[in-house]
Coordinates of C-alpha atoms in Angstrom, one line a residue:
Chain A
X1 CA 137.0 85.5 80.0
X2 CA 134.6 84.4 82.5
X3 CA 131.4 87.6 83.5
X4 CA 129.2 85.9 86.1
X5 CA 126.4 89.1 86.4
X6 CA 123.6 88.7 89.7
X7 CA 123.1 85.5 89.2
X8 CA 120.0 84.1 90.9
X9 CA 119.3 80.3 90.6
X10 CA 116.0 78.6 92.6
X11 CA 116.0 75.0 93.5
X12 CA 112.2 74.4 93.8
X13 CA 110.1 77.6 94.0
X14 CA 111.6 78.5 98.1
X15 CA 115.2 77.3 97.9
X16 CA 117.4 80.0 96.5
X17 CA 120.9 78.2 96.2
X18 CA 122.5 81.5 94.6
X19 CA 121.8 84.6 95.5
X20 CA 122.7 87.5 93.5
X21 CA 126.2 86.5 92.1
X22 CA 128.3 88.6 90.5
X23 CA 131.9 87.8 89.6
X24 CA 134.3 87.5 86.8
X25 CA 137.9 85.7 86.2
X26 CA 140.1 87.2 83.9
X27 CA 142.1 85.5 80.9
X28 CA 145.2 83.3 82.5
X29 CA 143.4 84.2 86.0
X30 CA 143.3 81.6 88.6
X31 CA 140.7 82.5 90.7
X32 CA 139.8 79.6 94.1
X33 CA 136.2 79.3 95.4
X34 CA 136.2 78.2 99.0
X35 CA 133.5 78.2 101.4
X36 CA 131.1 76.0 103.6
X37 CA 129.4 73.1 102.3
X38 CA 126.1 74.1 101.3
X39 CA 127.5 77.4 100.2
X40 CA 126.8 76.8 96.5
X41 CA 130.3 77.0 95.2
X42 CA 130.0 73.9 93.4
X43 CA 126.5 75.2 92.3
X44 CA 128.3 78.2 90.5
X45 CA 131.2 77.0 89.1
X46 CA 128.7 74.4 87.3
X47 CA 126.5 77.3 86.0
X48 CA 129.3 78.5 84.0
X49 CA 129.1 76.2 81.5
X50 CA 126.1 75.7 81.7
X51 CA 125.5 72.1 83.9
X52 CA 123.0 73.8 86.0
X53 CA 120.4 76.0 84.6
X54 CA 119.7 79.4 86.8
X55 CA 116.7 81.8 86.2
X56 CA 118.4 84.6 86.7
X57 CA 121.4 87.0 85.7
X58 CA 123.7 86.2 83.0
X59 CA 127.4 84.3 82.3
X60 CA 129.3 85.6 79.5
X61 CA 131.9 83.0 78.5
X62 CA 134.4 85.1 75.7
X63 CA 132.1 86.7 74.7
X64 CA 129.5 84.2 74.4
X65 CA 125.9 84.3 76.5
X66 CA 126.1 81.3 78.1
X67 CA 122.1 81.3 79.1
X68 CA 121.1 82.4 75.5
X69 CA 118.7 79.9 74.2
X70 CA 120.2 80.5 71.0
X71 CA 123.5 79.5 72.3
X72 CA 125.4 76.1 71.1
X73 CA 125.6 74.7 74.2
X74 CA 128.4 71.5 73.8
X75 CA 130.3 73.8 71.3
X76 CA 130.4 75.7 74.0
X77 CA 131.2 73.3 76.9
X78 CA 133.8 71.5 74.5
X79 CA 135.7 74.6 74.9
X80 CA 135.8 74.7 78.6
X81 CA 137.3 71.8 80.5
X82 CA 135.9 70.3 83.8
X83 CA 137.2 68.3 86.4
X84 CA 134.9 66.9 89.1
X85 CA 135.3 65.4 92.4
X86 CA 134.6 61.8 91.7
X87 CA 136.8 62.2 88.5
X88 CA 133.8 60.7 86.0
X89 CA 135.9 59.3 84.2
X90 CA 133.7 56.8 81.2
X91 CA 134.7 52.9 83.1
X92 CA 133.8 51.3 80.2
X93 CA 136.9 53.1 78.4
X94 CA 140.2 52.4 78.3
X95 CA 142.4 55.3 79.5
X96 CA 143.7 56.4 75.9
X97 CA 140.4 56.0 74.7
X98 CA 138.9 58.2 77.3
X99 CA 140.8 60.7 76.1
X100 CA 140.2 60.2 72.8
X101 CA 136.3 59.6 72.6
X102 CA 135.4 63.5 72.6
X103 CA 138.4 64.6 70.4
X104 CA 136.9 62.4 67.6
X105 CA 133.3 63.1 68.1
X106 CA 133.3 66.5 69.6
X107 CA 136.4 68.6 67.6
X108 CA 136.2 66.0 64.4
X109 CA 140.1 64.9 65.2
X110 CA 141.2 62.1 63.4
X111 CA 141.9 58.6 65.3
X112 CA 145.4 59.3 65.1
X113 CA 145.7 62.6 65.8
X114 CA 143.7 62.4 69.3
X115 CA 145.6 59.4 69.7
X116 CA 148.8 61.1 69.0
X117 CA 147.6 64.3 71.4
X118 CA 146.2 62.0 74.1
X119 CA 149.6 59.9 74.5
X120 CA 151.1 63.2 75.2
X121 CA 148.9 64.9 77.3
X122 CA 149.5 61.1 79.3
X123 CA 152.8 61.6 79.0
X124 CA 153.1 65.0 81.0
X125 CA 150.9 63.7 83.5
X126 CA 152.7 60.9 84.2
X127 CA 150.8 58.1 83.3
X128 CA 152.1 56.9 79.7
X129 CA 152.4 53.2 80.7
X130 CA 148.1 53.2 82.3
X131 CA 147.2 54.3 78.6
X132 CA 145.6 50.7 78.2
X133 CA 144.3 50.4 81.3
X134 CA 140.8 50.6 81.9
X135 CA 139.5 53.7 85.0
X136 CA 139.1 50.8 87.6
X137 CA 142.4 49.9 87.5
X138 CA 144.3 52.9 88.3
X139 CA 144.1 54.6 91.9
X140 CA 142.6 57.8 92.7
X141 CA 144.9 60.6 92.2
X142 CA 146.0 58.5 89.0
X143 CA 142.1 58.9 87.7
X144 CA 141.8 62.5 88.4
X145 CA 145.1 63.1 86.7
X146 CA 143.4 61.4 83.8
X147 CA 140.4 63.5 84.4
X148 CA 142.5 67.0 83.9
X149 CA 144.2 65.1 80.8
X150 CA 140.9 64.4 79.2
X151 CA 139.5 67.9 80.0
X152 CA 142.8 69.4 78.4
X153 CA 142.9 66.7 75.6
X154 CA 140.3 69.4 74.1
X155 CA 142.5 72.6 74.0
X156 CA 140.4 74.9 76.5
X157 CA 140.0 78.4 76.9
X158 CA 139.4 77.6 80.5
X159 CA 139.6 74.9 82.9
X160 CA 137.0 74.6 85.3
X161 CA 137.8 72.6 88.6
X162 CA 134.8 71.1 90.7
X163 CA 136.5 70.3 94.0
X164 CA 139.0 67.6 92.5
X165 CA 141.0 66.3 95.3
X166 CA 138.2 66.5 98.3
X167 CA 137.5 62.6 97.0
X168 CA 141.0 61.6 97.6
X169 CA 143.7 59.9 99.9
X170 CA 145.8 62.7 101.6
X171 CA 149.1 61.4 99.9
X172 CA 147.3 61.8 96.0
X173 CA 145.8 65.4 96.9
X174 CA 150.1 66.6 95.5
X175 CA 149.9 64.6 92.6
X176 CA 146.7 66.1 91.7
X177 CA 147.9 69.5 92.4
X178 CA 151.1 69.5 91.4
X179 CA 149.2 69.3 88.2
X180 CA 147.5 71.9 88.3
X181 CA 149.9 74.3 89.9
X182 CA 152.0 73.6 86.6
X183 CA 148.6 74.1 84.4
X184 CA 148.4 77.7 86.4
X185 CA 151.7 78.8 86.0
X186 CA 151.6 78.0 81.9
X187 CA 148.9 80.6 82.2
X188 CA 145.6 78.7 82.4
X189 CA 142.6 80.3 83.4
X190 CA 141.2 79.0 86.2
X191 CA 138.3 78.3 88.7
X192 CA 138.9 76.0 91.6
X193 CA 135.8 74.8 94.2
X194 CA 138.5 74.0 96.5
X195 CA 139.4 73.4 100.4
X196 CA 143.4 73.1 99.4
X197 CA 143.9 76.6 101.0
X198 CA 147.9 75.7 100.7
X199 CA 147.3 75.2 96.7
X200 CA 145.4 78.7 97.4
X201 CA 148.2 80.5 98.9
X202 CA 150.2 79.4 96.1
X203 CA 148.9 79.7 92.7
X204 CA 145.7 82.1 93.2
X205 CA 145.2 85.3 92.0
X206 CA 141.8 85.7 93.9
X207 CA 139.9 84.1 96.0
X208 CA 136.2 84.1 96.3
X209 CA 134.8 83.3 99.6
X210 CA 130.7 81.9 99.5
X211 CA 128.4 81.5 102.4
X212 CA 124.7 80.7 102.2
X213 CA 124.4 81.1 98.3
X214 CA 126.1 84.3 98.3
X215 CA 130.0 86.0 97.7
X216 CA 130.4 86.9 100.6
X217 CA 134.3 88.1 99.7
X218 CA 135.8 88.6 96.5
X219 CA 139.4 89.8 97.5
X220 CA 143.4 89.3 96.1
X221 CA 144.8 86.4 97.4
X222 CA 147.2 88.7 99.9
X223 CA 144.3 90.7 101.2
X224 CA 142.2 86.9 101.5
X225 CA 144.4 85.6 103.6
X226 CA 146.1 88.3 105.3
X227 CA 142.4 89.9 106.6
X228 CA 139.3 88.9 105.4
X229 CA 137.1 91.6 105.5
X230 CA 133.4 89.9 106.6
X231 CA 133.2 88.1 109.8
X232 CA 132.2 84.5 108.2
X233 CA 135.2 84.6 106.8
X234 CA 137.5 85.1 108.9
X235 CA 135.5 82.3 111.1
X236 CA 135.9 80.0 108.1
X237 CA 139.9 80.9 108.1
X238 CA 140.6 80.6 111.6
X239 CA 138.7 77.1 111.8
X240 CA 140.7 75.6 108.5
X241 CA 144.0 77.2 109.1
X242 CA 144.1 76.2 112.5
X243 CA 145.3 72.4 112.2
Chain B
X1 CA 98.2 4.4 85.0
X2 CA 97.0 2.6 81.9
X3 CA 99.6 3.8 79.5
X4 CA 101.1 2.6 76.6
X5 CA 104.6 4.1 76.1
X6 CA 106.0 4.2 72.8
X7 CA 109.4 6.3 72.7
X8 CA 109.6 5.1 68.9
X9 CA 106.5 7.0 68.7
X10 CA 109.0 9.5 66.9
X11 CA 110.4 8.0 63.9
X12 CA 106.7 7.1 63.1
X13 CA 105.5 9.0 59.7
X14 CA 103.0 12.0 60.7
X15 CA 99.6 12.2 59.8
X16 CA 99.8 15.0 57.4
X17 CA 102.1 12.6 55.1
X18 CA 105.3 15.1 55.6
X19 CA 108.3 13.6 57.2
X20 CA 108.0 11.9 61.2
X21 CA 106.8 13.1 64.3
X22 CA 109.8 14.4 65.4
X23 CA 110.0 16.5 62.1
X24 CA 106.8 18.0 63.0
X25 CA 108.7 19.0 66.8
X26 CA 111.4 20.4 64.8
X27 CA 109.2 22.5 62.2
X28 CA 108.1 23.4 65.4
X29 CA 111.1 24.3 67.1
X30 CA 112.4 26.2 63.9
X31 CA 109.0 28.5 64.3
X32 CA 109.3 29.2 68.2
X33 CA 113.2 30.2 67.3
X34 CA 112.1 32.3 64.2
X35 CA 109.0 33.8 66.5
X36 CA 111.3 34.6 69.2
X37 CA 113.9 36.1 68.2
X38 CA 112.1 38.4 66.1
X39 CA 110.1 39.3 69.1
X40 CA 113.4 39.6 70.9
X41 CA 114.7 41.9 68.1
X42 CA 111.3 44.5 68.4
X43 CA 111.6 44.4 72.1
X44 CA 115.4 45.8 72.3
X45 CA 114.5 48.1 69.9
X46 CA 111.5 49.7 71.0
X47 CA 112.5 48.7 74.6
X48 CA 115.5 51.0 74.3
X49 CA 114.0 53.6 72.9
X50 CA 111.4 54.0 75.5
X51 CA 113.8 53.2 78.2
X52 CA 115.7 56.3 77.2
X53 CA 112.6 58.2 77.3
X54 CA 111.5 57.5 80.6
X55 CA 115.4 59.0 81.8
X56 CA 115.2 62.1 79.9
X57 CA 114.4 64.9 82.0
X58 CA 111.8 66.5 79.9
X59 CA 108.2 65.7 80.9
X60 CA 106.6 64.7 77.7
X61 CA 109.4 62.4 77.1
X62 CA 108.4 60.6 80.0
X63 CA 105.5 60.8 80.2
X64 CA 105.3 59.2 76.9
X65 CA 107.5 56.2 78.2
X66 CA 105.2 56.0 80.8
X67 CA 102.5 56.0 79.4
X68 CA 104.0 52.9 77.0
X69 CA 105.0 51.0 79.4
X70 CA 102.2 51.0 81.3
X71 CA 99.7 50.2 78.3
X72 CA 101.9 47.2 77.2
X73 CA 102.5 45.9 80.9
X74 CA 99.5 45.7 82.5
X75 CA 97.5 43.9 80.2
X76 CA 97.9 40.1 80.1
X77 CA 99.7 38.6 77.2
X78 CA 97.2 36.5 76.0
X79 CA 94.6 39.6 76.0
X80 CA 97.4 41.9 73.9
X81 CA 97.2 39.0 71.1
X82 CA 93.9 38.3 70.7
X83 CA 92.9 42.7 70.6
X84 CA 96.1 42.3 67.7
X85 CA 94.4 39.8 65.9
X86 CA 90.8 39.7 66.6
X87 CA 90.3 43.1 67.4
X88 CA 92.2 45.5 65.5
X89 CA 91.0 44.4 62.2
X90 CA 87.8 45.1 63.0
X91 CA 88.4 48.6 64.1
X92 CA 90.5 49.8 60.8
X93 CA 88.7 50.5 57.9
X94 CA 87.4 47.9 56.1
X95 CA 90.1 47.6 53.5
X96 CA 92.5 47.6 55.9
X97 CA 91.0 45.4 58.3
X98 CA 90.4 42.7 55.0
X99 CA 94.3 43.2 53.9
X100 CA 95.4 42.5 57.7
X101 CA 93.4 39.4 58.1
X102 CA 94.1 38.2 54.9
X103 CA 98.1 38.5 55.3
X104 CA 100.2 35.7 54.9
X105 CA 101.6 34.3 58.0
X106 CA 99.5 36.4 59.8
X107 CA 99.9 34.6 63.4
X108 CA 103.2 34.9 63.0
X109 CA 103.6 38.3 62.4
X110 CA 101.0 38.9 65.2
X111 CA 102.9 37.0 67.3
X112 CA 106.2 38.8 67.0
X113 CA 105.1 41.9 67.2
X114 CA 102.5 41.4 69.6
X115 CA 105.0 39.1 72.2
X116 CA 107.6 41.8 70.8
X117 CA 105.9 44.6 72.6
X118 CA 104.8 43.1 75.4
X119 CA 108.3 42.0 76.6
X120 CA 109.7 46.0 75.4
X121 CA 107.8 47.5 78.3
X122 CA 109.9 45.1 80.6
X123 CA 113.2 45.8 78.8
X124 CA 112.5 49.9 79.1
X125 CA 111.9 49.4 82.7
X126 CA 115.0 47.6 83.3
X127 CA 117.3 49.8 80.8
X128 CA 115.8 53.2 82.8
X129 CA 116.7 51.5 85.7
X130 CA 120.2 50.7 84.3
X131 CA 120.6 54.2 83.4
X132 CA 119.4 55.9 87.0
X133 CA 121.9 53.4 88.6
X134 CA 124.8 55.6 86.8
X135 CA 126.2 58.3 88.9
X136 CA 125.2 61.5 87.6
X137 CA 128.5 62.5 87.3
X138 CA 128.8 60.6 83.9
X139 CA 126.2 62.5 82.4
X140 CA 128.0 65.5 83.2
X141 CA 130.8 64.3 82.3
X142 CA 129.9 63.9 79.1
X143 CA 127.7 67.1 78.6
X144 CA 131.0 69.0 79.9
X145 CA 133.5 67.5 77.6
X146 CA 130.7 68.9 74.9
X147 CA 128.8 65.6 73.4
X148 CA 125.6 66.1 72.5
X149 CA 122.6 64.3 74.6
X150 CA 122.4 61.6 72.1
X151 CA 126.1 61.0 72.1
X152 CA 126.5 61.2 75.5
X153 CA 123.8 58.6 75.8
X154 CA 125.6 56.1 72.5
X155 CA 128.9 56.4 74.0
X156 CA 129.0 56.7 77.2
X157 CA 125.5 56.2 79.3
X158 CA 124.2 52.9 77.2
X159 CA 127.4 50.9 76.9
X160 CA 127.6 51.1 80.6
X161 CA 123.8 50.4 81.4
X162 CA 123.8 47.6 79.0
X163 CA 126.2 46.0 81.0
X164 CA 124.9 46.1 84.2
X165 CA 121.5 45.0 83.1
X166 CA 122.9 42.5 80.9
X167 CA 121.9 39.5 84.0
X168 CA 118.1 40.2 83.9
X169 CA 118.3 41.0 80.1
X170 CA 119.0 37.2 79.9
X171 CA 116.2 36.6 82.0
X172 CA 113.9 38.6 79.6
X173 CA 115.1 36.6 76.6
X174 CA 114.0 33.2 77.9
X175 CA 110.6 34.9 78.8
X176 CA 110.1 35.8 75.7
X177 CA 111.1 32.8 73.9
X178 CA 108.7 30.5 76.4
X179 CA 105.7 33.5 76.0
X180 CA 105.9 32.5 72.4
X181 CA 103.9 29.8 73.3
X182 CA 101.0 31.8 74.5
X183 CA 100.7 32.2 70.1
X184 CA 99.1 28.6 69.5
X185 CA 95.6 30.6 70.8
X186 CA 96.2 32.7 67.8
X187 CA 96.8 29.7 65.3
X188 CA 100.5 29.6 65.2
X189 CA 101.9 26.0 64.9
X190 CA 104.7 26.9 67.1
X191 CA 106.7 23.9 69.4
X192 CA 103.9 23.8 71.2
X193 CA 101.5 24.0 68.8
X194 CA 103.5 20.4 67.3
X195 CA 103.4 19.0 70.3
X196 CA 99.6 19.0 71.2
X197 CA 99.4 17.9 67.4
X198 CA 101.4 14.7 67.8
X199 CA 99.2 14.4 70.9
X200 CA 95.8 14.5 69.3
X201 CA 96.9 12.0 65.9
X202 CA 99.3 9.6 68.3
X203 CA 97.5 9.9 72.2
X204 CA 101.2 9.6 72.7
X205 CA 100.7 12.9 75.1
X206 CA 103.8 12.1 77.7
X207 CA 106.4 11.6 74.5
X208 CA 105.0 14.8 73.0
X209 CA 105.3 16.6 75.9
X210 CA 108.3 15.3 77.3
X211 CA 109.8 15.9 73.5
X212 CA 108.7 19.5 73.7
X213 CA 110.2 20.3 77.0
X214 CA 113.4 19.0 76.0
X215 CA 113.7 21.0 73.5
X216 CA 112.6 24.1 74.9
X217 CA 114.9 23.9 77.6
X218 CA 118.0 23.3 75.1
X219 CA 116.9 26.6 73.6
X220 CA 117.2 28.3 76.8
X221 CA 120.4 26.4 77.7
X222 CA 122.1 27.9 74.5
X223 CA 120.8 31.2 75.2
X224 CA 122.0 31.4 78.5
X225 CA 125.3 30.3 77.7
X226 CA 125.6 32.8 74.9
X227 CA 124.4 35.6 77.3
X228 CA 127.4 34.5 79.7
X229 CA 129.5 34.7 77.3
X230 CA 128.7 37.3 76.2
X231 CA 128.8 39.2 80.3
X232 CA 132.2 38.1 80.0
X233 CA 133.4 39.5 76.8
X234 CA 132.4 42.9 77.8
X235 CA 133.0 42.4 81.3
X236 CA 135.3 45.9 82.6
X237 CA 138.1 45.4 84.6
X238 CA 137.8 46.2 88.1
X239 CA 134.1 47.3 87.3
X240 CA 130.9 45.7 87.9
X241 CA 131.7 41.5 87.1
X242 CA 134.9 42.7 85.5
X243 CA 137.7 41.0 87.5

């Protein structure tokens, strides 16, 4: 689903923020990306559809070359669905309406059909009585719930995750997750920038371990957790697993 | 003082044989109000425009809102007019230069436009600086869920800008209405305009004066009071003024 070949990407002409990336997720794979700050995890994930440009190396996403000039760039990002870390979700938009504004303008849905798929997406997150609210109203968790609504409002192939509960109260980071636990066992595919090494454990088929630009470890979840093979990870392990 | 106040000075007929005094302020006021707010009209437009040049990442783009902006800013007002309608006649061809001067309403049209651009370099300014305020998330955001730049930028980026510039927009509106008085140097009978009129056939020059000031400050009281209205109509809740 996802071919990330030696990808290279420059910040500047010294400061090489990926180094020689090479990686793939599978259809109805849930792969997490963990890994210092710094480590350009968030940097990757946002390559693959194309957010950040690299010079390097190529994505395939089904199919499609994602650094292709030739490529259709939003028909290709309205396939994929993102979640970030500060949930973006539009403040001037009521919460139905968020959901709504790309279905209409994006897939050419009818008012009352992105309506009509927006209430229920609302609905299985939980949040059917916000739908008039506007983003400032509801709390957190509530927005990034939203967030994964508005992303999924557009049928995706994949679902991209940019850190989503690092912005969050401990007692939202569940709410968020349980969400997407249920996405990955409907058999979403799946890449997670994410720190929730418990949401790991649970749902991940792989899990990609970055330092300094680079995958350092690209292992099964089992073999991840049970013994990482480089040093730096097993540093990174001992220190997060050992509160 | 030696002065002979006459407040009736007002209901005397004018010198030109047309109605009172004070319906030579009001032809007067009706011209400022026409001049302004078609000034006001070319300065959103073309202030927009430029304003979403100058927060495009491409270089020409900006450099071509620089550029603008700079031209029309740093030349006094007064200056801008007299090069429209002294100057560039005399530089077009000679048929074009004779149509030009010979143009109805010329001073007015001069003045609009020229007052028009003048003010559009300060509304880019303020709109680019509207739009860097916005996290960059939101243009993400929007990119991700597959809206092309000039969606993402009608739907999502300007509505919010708008709002948060929306204080010193007002500010920009009553400059240009009161810079519309900078046009009696280019023979446009403006408020003004009437009011040193009255002054030279009545000597009356504190009523005329006085008269003028009045008014122009119940132009700007309206427009403020529409532009508050107007903050709070599309205030946000829980964003920004929204409460």
């Amino acid at each position: 689903m996802i071919e990330i070949s030696h990808v290279n990407k420059w910040y500047g002409p010294t400061f090489q923020v990926l180094k020689d990336c090479t990686t793939s997720v599978a259809k109805g794979e849930v792969v997490v990306v963990c890994g210092p700050s710094g480590s350009g995890k968030s940097t990757l994930i946002k390559c693959v559809n194309a957010l950040e440009p690299f010079q390097e190396g190529q994505i395939i996403l089904d199919g499609i070359k994602v650094n292709d000039p030739k490529t259709d760039l939003p028909k290709l990002r309205a396939r994929v669905g993102m979640v970030f870390q500060h949930f973006e979700l539009f403040p001037h938009l009521r919460i139905i309406e968020n959901l709504c504004l790309a279905q209409e303008k994006v897939l050419g849905r009818s008012h009352d059909e992105a309506m009509a798929k927006g209430q229920k997406l609302l609905e299985r997150v939980g949040l059917t009585v916000h739908a008039n609210k506007y983003p400032a109203e509801l709390s957190g968790g509530q927005q990034q719930r939203v967030a994964i609504a508005r992303a999924l409002a557009m049928d995706p192939i994949a679902m991209l995750f940019d850190e989503p509960t690092s912005a969050l109260d401990p007692e939202m980071i569940s709410e968020v997750l349980d969400v997407m636990v249920d996405l990955a066992h409907e058999g979403m595919t799946m890449m997670v920038v994410t720190h929730e090494m418990g949401f790991a454990s649970k749902v991940a088929h792989r899990v990609i371990f970055m330092d300094k630009g680079e995958i350092v470890e690209d292992a099964l979840k089992t073999d991840f957790f049970g013994s990482p093979r480089s040093e730096r990870a097993q540093k990174f392990l001992s220190k997060i697993l050992s509160h | 003082m030696n002065y002979n106040w006459n407040w009736h000075i007002f209901f005397e007929p004018n010198p030109t044989g047309a109605g009172t005094y004070l319906d030579m302020l009001v032809s007067g006021l009706l011209l400022t109000i026409k001049t302004a707010l078609l000034a006001w009209i070319i300065a959103l437009v073309f202030g927009t425009i430029i304003g979403i040049l100058r927060s495009l990442p491409s270089k020409t783009a900006s450099w071509v809102g620089f550029a603008y902006v700079e031209f029309f800013r740093n030349m006094p007002l007064l200056v801008q007019l007299f090069l429209w309608f002294f100057v560039l006649p005399e530089l077009l061809p000679r048929a074009a230069g004779l149509w030009m001067k010979q143009l109805p309403n010329a001073p007015f049209w001069t003045a609009a436009i020229g007052v028009g651009l003048f003010m559009s370099a300060r509304v880019a300014v303020q709109l680019a600086a509207g739009i860097a305020s916005l996290p960059r998330g939101q243009k993400q955001a929007a990119t991700a869920l597959g809206l092309t730049t000039g969606q993402g930028y009608r739907y999502v980026l300007l509505p919010i800008a708008f709002r948060i510039i929306l204080p010193p927009l007002t500010s920009e509106f009553l400059n240009t209405i009161k810079n519309t008085s900078v046009a009696i140097t280019i023979g446009l009978i403006e408020l003004t305009g009437q009011a040193r009129a009255m002054q030279e056939f009545s000597f009356q020059v504190f009523e005329a004066f006085t008269a003028a000031t009045v008014m122009y400050l119940a132009i700007n009281i309206v427009v403020v009071t529409g532009m508050r209205l107007l903050e709070r109509s599309l205030a946000i809740p829980g964003y920004i003024a929204g409460k």
